[in-house]
Short mmCIF file of C-alpha atoms and ligand atoms in Angstrom, two decimals:
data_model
loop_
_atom_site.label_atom_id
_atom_site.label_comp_id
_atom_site.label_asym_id
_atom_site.label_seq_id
_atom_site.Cartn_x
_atom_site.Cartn_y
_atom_site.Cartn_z
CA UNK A 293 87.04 239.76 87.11
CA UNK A 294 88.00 236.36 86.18
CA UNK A 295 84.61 233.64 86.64
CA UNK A 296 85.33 230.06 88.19
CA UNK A 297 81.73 229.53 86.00
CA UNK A 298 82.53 228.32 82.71
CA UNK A 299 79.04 229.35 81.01
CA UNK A 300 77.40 227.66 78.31
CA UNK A 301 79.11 229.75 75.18
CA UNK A 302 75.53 229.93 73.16
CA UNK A 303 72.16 230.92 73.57
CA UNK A 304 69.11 228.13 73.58
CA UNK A 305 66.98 229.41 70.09
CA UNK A 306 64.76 226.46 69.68
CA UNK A 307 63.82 223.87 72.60
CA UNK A 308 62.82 220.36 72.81
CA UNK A 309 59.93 219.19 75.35
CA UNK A 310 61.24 216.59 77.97
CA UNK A 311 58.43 213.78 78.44
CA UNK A 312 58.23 213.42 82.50
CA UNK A 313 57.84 209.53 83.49
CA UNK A 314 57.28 207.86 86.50
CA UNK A 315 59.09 205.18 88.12
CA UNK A 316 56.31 202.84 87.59
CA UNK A 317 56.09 203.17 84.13
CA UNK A 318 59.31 202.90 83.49
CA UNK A 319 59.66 199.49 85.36
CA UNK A 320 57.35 198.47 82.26
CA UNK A 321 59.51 200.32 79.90
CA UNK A 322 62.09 198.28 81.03
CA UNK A 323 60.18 194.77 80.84
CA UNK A 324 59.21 195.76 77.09
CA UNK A 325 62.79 196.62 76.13
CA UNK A 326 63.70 193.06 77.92
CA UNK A 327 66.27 195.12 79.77
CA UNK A 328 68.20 196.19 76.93
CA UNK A 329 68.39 200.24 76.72
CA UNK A 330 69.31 200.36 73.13
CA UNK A 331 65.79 198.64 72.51
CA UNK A 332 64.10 201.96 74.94
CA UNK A 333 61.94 204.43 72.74
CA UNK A 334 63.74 207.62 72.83
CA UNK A 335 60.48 209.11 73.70
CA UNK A 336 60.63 207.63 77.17
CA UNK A 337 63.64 208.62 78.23
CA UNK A 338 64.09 211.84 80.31
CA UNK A 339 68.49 212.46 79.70
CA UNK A 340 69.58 210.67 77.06
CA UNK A 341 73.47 210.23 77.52
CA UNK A 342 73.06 206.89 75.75
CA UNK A 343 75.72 208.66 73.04
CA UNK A 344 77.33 211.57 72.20
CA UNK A 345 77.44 210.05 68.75
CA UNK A 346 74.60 212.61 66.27
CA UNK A 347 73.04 213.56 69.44
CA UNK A 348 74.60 217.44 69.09
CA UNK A 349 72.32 220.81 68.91
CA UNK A 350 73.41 222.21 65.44
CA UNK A 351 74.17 225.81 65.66
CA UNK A 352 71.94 228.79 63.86
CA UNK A 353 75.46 229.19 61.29
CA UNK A 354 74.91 225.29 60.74
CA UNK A 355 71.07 224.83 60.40
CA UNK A 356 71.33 228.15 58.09
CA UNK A 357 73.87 225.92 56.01
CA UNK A 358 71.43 223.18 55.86
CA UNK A 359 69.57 225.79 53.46
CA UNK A 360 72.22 226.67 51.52
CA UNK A 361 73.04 222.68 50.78
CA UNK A 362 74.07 221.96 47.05
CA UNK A 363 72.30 218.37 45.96
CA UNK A 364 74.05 218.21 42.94
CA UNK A 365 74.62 214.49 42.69
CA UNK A 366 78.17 215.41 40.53
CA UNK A 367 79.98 218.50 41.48
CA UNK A 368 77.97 220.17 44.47
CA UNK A 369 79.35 223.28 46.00
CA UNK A 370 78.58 221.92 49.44
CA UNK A 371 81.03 218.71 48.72
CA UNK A 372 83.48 221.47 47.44
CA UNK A 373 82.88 223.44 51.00
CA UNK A 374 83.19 219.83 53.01
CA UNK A 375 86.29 218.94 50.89
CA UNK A 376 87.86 221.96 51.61
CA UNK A 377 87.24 221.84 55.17
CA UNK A 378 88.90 218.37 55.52
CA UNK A 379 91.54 219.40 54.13
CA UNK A 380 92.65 222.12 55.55
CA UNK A 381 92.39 220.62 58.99
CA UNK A 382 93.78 217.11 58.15
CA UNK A 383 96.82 217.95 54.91
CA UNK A 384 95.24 214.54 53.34
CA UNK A 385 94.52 214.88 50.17
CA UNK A 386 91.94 212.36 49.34
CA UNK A 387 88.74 212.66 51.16
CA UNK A 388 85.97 210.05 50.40
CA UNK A 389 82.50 211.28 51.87
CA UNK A 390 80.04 208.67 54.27
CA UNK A 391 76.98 208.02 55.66
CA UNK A 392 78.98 207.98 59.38
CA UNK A 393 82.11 206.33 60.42
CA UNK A 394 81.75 202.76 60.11
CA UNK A 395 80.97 203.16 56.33
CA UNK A 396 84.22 204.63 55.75
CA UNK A 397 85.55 201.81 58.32
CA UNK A 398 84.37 199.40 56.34
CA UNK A 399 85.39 200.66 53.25
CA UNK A 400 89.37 201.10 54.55
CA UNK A 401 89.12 197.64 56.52
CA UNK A 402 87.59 196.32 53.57
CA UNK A 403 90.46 196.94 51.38
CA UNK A 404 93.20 196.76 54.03
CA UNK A 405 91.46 193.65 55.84
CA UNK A 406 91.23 189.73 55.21
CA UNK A 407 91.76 186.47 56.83
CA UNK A 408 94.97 186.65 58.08
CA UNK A 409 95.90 190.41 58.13
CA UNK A 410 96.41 191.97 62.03
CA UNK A 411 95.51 195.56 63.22
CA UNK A 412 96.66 197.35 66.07
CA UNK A 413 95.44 199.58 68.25
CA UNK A 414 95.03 201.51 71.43
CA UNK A 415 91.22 200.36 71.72
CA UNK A 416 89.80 199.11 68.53
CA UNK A 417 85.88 201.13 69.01
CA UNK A 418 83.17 198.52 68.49
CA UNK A 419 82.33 198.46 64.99
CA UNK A 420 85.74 199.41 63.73
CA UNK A 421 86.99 195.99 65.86
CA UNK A 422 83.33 194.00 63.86
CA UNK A 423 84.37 195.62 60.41
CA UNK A 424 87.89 194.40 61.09
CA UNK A 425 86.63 190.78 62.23
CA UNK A 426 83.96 190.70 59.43
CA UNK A 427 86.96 190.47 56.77
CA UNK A 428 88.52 187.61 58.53
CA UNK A 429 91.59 189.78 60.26
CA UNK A 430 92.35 190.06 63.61
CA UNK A 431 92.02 193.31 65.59
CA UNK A 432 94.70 193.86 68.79
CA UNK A 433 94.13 196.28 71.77
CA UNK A 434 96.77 197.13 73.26
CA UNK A 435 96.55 200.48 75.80
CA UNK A 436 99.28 201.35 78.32
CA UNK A 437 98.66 199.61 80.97
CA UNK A 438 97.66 202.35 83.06
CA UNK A 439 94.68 202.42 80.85
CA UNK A 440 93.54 199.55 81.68
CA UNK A 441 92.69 200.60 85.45
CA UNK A 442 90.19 202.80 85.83
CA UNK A 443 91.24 204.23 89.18
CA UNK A 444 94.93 204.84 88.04
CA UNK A 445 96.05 208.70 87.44
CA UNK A 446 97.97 209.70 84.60
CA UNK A 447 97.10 212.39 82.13
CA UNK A 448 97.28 210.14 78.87
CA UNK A 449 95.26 206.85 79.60
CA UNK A 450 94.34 206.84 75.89
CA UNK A 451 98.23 206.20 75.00
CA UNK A 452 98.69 203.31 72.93
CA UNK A 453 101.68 200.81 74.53
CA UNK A 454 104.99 201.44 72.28
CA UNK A 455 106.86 198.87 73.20
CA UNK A 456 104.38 196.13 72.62
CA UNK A 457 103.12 197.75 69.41
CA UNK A 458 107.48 197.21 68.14
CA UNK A 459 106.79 193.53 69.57
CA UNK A 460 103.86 192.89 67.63
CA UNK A 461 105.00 194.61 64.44
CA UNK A 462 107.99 191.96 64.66
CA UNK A 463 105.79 189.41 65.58
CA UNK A 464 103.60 189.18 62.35
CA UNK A 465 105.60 191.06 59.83
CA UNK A 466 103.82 191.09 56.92
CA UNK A 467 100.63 190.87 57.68
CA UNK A 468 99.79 193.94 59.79
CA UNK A 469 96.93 196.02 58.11
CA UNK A 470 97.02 198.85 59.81
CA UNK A 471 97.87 200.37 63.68
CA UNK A 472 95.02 202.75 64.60
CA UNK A 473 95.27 205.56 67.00
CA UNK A 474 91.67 206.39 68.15
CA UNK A 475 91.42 209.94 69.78
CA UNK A 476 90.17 210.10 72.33
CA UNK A 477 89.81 206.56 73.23
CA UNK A 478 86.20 205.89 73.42
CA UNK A 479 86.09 202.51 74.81
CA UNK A 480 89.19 202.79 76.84
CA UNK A 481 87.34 205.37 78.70
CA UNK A 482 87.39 209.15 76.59
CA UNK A 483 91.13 209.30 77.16
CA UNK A 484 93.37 211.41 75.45
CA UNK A 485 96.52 210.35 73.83
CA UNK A 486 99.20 212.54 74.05
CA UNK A 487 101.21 214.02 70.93
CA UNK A 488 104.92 212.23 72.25
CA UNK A 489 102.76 208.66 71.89
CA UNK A 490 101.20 209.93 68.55
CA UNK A 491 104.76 210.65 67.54
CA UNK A 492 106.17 207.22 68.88
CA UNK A 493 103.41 205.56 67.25
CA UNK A 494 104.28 206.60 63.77
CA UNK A 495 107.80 206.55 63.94
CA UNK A 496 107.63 202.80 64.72
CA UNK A 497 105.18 202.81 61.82
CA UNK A 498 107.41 204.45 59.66
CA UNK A 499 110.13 201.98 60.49
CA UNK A 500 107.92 199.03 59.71
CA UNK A 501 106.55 200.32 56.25
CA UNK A 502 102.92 199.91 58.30
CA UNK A 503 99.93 202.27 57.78
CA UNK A 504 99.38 204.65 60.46
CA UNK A 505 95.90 205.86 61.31
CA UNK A 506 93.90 207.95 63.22
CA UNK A 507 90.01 207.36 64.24
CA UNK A 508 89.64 211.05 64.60
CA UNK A 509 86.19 211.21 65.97
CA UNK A 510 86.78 213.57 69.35
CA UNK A 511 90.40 215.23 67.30
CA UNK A 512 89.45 218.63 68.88
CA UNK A 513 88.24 217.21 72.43
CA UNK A 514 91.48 215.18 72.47
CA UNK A 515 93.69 218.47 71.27
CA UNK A 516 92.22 220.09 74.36
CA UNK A 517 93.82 217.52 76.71
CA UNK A 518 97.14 218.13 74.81
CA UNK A 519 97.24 221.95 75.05
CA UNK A 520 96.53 221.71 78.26
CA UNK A 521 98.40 218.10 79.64
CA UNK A 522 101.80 218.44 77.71
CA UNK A 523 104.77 220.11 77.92
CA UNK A 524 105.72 222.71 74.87
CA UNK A 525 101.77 222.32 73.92
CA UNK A 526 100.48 225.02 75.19
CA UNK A 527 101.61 227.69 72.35
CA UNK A 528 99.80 226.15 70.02
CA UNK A 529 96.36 226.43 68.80
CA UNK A 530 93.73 223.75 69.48
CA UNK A 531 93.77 223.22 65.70
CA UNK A 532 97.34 223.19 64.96
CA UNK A 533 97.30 220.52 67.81
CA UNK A 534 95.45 218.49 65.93
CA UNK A 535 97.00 219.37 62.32
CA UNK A 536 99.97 218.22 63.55
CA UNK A 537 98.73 214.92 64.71
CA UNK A 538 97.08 214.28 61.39
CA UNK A 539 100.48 215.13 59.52
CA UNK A 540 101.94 211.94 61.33
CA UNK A 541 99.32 209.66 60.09
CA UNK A 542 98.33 207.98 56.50
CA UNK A 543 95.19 208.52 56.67
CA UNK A 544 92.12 209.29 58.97
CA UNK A 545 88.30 207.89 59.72
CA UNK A 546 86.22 210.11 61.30
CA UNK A 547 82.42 210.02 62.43
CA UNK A 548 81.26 213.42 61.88
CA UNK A 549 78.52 212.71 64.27
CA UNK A 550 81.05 213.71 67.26
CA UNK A 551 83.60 216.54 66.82
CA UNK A 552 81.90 217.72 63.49
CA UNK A 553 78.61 218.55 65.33
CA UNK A 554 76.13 216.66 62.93
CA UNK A 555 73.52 214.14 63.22
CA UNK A 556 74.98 211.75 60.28
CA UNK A 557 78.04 212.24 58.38
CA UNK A 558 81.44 210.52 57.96
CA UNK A 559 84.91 210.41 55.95
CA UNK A 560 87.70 208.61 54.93
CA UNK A 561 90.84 210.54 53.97
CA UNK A 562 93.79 209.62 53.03
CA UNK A 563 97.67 210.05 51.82
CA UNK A 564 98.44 207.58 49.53
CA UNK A 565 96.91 207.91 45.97
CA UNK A 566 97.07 204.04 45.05
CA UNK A 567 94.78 203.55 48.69
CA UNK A 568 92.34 205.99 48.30
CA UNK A 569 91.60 204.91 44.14
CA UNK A 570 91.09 201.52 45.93
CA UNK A 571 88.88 202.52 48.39
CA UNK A 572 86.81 205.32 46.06
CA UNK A 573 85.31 202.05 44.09
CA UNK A 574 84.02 200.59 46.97
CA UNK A 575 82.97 203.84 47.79
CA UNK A 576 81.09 204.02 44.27
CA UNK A 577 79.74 201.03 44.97
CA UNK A 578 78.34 201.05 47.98
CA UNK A 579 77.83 204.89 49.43
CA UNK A 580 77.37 206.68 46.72
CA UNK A 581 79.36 209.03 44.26
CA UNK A 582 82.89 210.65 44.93
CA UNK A 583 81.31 213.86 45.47
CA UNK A 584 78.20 212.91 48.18
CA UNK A 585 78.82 209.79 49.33
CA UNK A 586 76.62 208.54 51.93
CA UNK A 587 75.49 212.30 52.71
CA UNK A 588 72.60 214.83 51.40
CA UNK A 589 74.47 218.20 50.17
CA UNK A 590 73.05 219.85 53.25
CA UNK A 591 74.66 217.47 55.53
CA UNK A 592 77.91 218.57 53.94
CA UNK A 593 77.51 222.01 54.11
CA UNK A 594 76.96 221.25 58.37
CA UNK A 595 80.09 219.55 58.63
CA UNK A 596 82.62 221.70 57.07
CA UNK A 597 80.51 224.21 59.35
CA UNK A 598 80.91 222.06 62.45
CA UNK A 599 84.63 221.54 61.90
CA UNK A 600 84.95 225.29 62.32
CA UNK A 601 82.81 225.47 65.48
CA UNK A 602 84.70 222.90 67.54
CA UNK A 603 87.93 224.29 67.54
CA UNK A 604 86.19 227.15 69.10
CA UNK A 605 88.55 227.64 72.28
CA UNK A 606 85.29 228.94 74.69
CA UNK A 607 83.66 225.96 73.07
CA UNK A 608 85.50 223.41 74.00
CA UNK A 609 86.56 225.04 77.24
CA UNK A 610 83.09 224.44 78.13
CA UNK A 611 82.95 221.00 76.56
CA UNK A 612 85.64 219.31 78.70
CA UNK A 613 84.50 221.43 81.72
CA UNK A 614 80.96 220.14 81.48
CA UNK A 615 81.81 216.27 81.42
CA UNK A 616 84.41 217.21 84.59
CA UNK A 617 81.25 218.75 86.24
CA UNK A 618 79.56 215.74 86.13
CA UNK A 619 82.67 213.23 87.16
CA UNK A 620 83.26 215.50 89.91
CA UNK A 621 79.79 215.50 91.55
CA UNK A 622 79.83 211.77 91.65
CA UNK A 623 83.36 211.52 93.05
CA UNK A 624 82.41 213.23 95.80
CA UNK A 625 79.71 210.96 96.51
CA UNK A 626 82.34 208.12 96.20
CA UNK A 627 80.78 207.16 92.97
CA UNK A 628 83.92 204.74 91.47
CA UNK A 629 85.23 206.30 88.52
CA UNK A 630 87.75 206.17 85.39
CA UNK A 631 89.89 208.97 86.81
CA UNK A 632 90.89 211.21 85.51
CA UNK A 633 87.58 212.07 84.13
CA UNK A 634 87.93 212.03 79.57
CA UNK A 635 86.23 214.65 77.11
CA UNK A 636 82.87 213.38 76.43
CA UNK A 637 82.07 211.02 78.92
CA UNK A 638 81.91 210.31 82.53
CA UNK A 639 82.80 206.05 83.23
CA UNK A 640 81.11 204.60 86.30
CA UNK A 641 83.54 201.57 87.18
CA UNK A 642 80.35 199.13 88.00
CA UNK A 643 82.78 196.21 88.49
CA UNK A 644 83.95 198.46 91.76
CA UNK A 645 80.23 199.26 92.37
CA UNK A 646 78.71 196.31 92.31
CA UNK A 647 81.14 194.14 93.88
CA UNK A 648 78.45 191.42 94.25
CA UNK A 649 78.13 190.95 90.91
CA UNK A 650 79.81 188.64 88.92
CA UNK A 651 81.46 189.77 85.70
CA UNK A 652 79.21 186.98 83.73
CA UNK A 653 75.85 188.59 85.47
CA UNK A 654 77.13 191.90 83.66
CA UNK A 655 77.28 194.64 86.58
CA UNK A 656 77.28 197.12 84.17
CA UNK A 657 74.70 196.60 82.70
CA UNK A 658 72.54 196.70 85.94
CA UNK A 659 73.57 199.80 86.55
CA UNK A 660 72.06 201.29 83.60
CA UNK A 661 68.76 199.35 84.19
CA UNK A 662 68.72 201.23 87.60
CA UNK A 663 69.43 204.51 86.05
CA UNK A 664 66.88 204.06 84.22
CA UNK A 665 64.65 203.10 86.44
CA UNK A 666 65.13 205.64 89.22
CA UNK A 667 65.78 208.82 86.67
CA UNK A 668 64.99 207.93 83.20
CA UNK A 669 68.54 208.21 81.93
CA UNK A 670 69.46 206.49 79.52
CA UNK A 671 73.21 205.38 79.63
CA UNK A 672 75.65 202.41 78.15
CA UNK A 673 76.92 199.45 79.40
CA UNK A 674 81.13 198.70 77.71
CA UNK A 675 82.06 195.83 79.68
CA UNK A 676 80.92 192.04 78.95
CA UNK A 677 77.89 191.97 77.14
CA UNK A 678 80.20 194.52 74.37
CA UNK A 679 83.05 193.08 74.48
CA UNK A 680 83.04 189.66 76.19
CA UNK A 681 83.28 186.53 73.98
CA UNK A 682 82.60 182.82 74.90
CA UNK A 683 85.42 179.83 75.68
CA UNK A 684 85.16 176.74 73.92
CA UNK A 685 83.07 175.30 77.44
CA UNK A 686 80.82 178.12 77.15
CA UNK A 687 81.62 180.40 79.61
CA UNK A 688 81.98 183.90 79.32
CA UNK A 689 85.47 185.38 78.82
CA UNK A 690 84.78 189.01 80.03
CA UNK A 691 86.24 192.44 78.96
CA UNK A 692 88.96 193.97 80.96
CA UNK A 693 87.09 196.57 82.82
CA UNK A 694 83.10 196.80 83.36
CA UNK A 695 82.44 200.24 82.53
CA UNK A 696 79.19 202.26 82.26
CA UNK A 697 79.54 205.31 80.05
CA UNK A 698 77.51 208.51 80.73
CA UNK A 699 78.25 210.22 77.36
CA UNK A 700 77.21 213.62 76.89
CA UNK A 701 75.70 214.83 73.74
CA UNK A 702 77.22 218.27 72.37
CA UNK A 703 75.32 221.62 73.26
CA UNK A 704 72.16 219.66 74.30
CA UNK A 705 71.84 219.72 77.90
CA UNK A 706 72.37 222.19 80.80
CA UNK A 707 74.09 222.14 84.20
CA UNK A 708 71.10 221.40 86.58
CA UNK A 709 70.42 218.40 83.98
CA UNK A 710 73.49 217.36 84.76
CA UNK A 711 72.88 217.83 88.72
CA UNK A 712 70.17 215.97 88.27
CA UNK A 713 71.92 212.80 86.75
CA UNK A 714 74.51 213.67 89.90
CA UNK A 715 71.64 213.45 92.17
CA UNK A 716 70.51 209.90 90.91
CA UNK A 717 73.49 208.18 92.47
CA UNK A 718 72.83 209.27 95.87
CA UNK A 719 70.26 206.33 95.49
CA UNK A 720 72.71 204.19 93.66
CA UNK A 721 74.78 204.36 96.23
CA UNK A 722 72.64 203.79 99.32
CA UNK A 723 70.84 200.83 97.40
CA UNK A 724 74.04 198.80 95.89
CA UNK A 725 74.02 195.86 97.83
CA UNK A 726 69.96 195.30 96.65
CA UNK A 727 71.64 195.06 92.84
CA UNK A 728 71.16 192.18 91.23
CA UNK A 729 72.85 191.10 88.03
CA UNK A 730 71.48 190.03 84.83
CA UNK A 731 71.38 186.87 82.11
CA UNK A 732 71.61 187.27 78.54
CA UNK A 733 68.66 185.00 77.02
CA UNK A 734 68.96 185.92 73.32
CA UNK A 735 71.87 187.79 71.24
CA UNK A 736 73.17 187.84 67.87
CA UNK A 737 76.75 187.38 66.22
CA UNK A 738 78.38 190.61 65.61
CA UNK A 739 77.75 194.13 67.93
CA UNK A 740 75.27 192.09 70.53
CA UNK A 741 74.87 194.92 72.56
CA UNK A 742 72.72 196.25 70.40
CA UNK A 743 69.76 193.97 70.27
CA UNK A 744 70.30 191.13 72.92
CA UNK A 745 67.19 190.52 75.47
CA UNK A 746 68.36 189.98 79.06
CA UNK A 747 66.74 188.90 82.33
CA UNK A 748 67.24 189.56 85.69
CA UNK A 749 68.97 186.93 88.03
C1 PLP B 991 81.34 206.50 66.75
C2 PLP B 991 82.66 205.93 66.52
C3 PLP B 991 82.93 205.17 65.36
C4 PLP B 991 81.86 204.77 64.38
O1 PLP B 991 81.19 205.84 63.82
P1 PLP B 991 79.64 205.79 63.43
O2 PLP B 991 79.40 207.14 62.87
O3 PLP B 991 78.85 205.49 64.65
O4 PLP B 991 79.47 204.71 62.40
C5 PLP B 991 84.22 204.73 65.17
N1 PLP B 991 85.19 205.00 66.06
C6 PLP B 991 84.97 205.71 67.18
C7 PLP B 991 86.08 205.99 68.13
C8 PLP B 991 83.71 206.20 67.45
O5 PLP B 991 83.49 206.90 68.57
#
């Protein structure tokens, strides 16, 4: 008999209470965190799809690993183990080892960055756009344009746009850094990019004498989409998928904390010999040693474990399924959506929900207050307050699209938590119009999501 119920491929070992809150108290929550989620205790919170990003349930192989970690500071086996694993899945040669992504973004930016240099990409992620900016350069988005509406169909809404990418390469010859491919596209939804635009990508590259690389964060989620989404795909392995992305590209970034199925972890590999000596003394200087890192032996002995695991086709069957299980449920509540729904997250359009709400009162970001308040979830706001910027007369020049991601962490929770998230936006629904929208009072610089204080209009 063939099941249309994709099960859960593992069996829970070791559990994690749930603290139960009430609405009341977390109307206070909410006062105390001055309506800023990231400022929540994690205690509080009842489903936490804030991130997918370290949030994953390790697996008995992996915690067993932990145990078996080599802290060697020169040398260790484990590095030998995590080495190998990198590897093997990406053919780059040089790996350099990192606390998580953005120190090996920094470190590639760093050396590939400075006033005056562009990058390119499909959707620069948040901190790889503020390590960019940090060293002066200039960091260009530029999706197909379907990606840039959340209710269009069309199976790759994380391609990047070719033809403008040849435009801009033209444009500032010269001084291009680096075009970035970042699979899926977190910010532009969880979309995949398809292995044609990959292709396209680094031909024009190629052409240009430009650096090619991939943010490889959700490689395996993304290689899903491609088996499954493209023609003359489908006869190939979810790992070969990606192996053959990664032999277009220079070099990679990855946060380990996503398809490697760790808490903390990163790396930085790369093709070119003269790069990667560059980039292993900054590495020296500011991780750690070429053979740790940022990372504990242990944590390298998970990772090479983890980038085993998520090639696992029942595994990631059951990945993408889940996140469609959830997207599903609230389209059929009329719930507006980024369609179709990516690999690790489910986008609520809240610029289509809340209507009433002016981009500069940040509807996304009331909708996560009110998930909060009526559930306990915890979810993020990409819109405005991440990504808008200010005019010269002080007004806000918002983001393209006012997106609230429900990101699921890996393994961690189980279909009726996700029914219950579902179930929350019945209410959200019935109460829209009540909404109101919010004011940012306080904020810093660089990544203000993170710690501004808001208040409600
Ligand atoms: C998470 C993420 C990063 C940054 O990695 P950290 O481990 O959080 O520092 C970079 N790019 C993308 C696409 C990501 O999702």
């Amino acid at each position: 008999m063939k099941h249309r119920t994709i099960i859960e491929p593992f069996r829970i070992k070791s559990v994690e209470p749930i603290g139960i809150s009430t609405e009341a108290e977390r109307i206070e929550q909410l006062k105390d965190a001055h309506y800023n989620p990231f400022l929540l205790r994690s205690r509080d919170v009842i489903i936490d799809l804030m991130t997918d990003s370290g949030t994953s349930a390790m697996s008995a192989h992996q915690w067993a690993g932990m145990m078996e970690g080599d802290e060697a500071y020169a040398g260790s086996r484990s590095w030998e183990r995590m080495q190998d694993a990198v590897r093997e899945l990406t053919g780059l040669d040089h790996v350099l080892p990192t606390h998580q992504g953005r120190a090996a973004e920094r470190i590639i930016y760093g050396h590939l960055g400075g006033p005056g240099k562009v990058f390119i990409s499909n959707t620069h992620f948040d901190t790889t756009r503020a390590n960019i900016e940090f060293t002066g350069a200039t960091a260009i988005d530029i999706p197909i344009a379907e990606g840039r509406d959340p209710a269009i169909r069309h199976p790759f809404k994380g391609n990047m746009d070719v033809a403008e990418l040849e435009n801009l390469l033209k444009q500032h010859r010269g001084h291009v850094g680096a075009v970035i491919l970042t699979v899926t596209n977190n910010s532009g939804g969880g979309q995949p990019v398809s292995m044609a635009n990959a292709e396209g990508v680094a031909a024009i590259c190629k052409r240009h004498g430009v650096p090619f690389l991939l943010d490889c964060c959700r490689i395996a989620e993304n290689s899903w989409f491609v088996k499954h989404r493209e023609e003359c795909m489908e006869g190939l392995s979810y790992r070969q998928i990606a192996q053959r992305m990664f032999s277009l590209a220079d070099g990679a970034v990855m946060s380990a904390k996503k398809d490697a199925l760790v808490n903390m972890g990163g790396f930085l590999a790369l093709r070119d010999g003269a790069i990667a000596e560059a980039c292993t003394n900054l590495l020296i200087i500011t991780e750690g040693f070429t053979t740790y890192g940022g990372l504990s032996g242990r944590d390298m002995e998970a990772i090479a474990i983890g980038l085993e695991e998520v090639f696992d086709p029942h595994y990631l069957d059951y990945r993408i399924r889940s996140t469609k299980f959830l997207g599903e449920k609230l389209h059929a509540l009329g719930v507006p959506l980024m369609r179709p729904i990516g690999g690790h997250a489910v986008y609520v359009d809240a610029k289509a929900l809340y209507r009433h709400i002016a981009p500069d009162q940040y509807p996304g970001q009331a909708l996560v207050v009110e998930l909060y308040r009526l559930a306990g979830i915890r979810a993020v706001e990409i819109g405005s307050v991440m990504f808008g910027t200010y005019a010269a007369d002080g007004s806000l020049k918002p983001s393209a699209m006012e997106l609230v991601r429900l990101a699921i962490p890996r393994r961690v929770y189980t279909q009726s938590h996700m029914e219950y998230a579902a179930e929350t936006f019945e209410e959200i629904m019935l109460t829209r119009d009540q909404v109101r929208g919010y004011r940012i009072i306080k904020e810093p610089r660089f990544l203000r999501h993170f710690t501004a204080h808001f208040e409600q209009m």
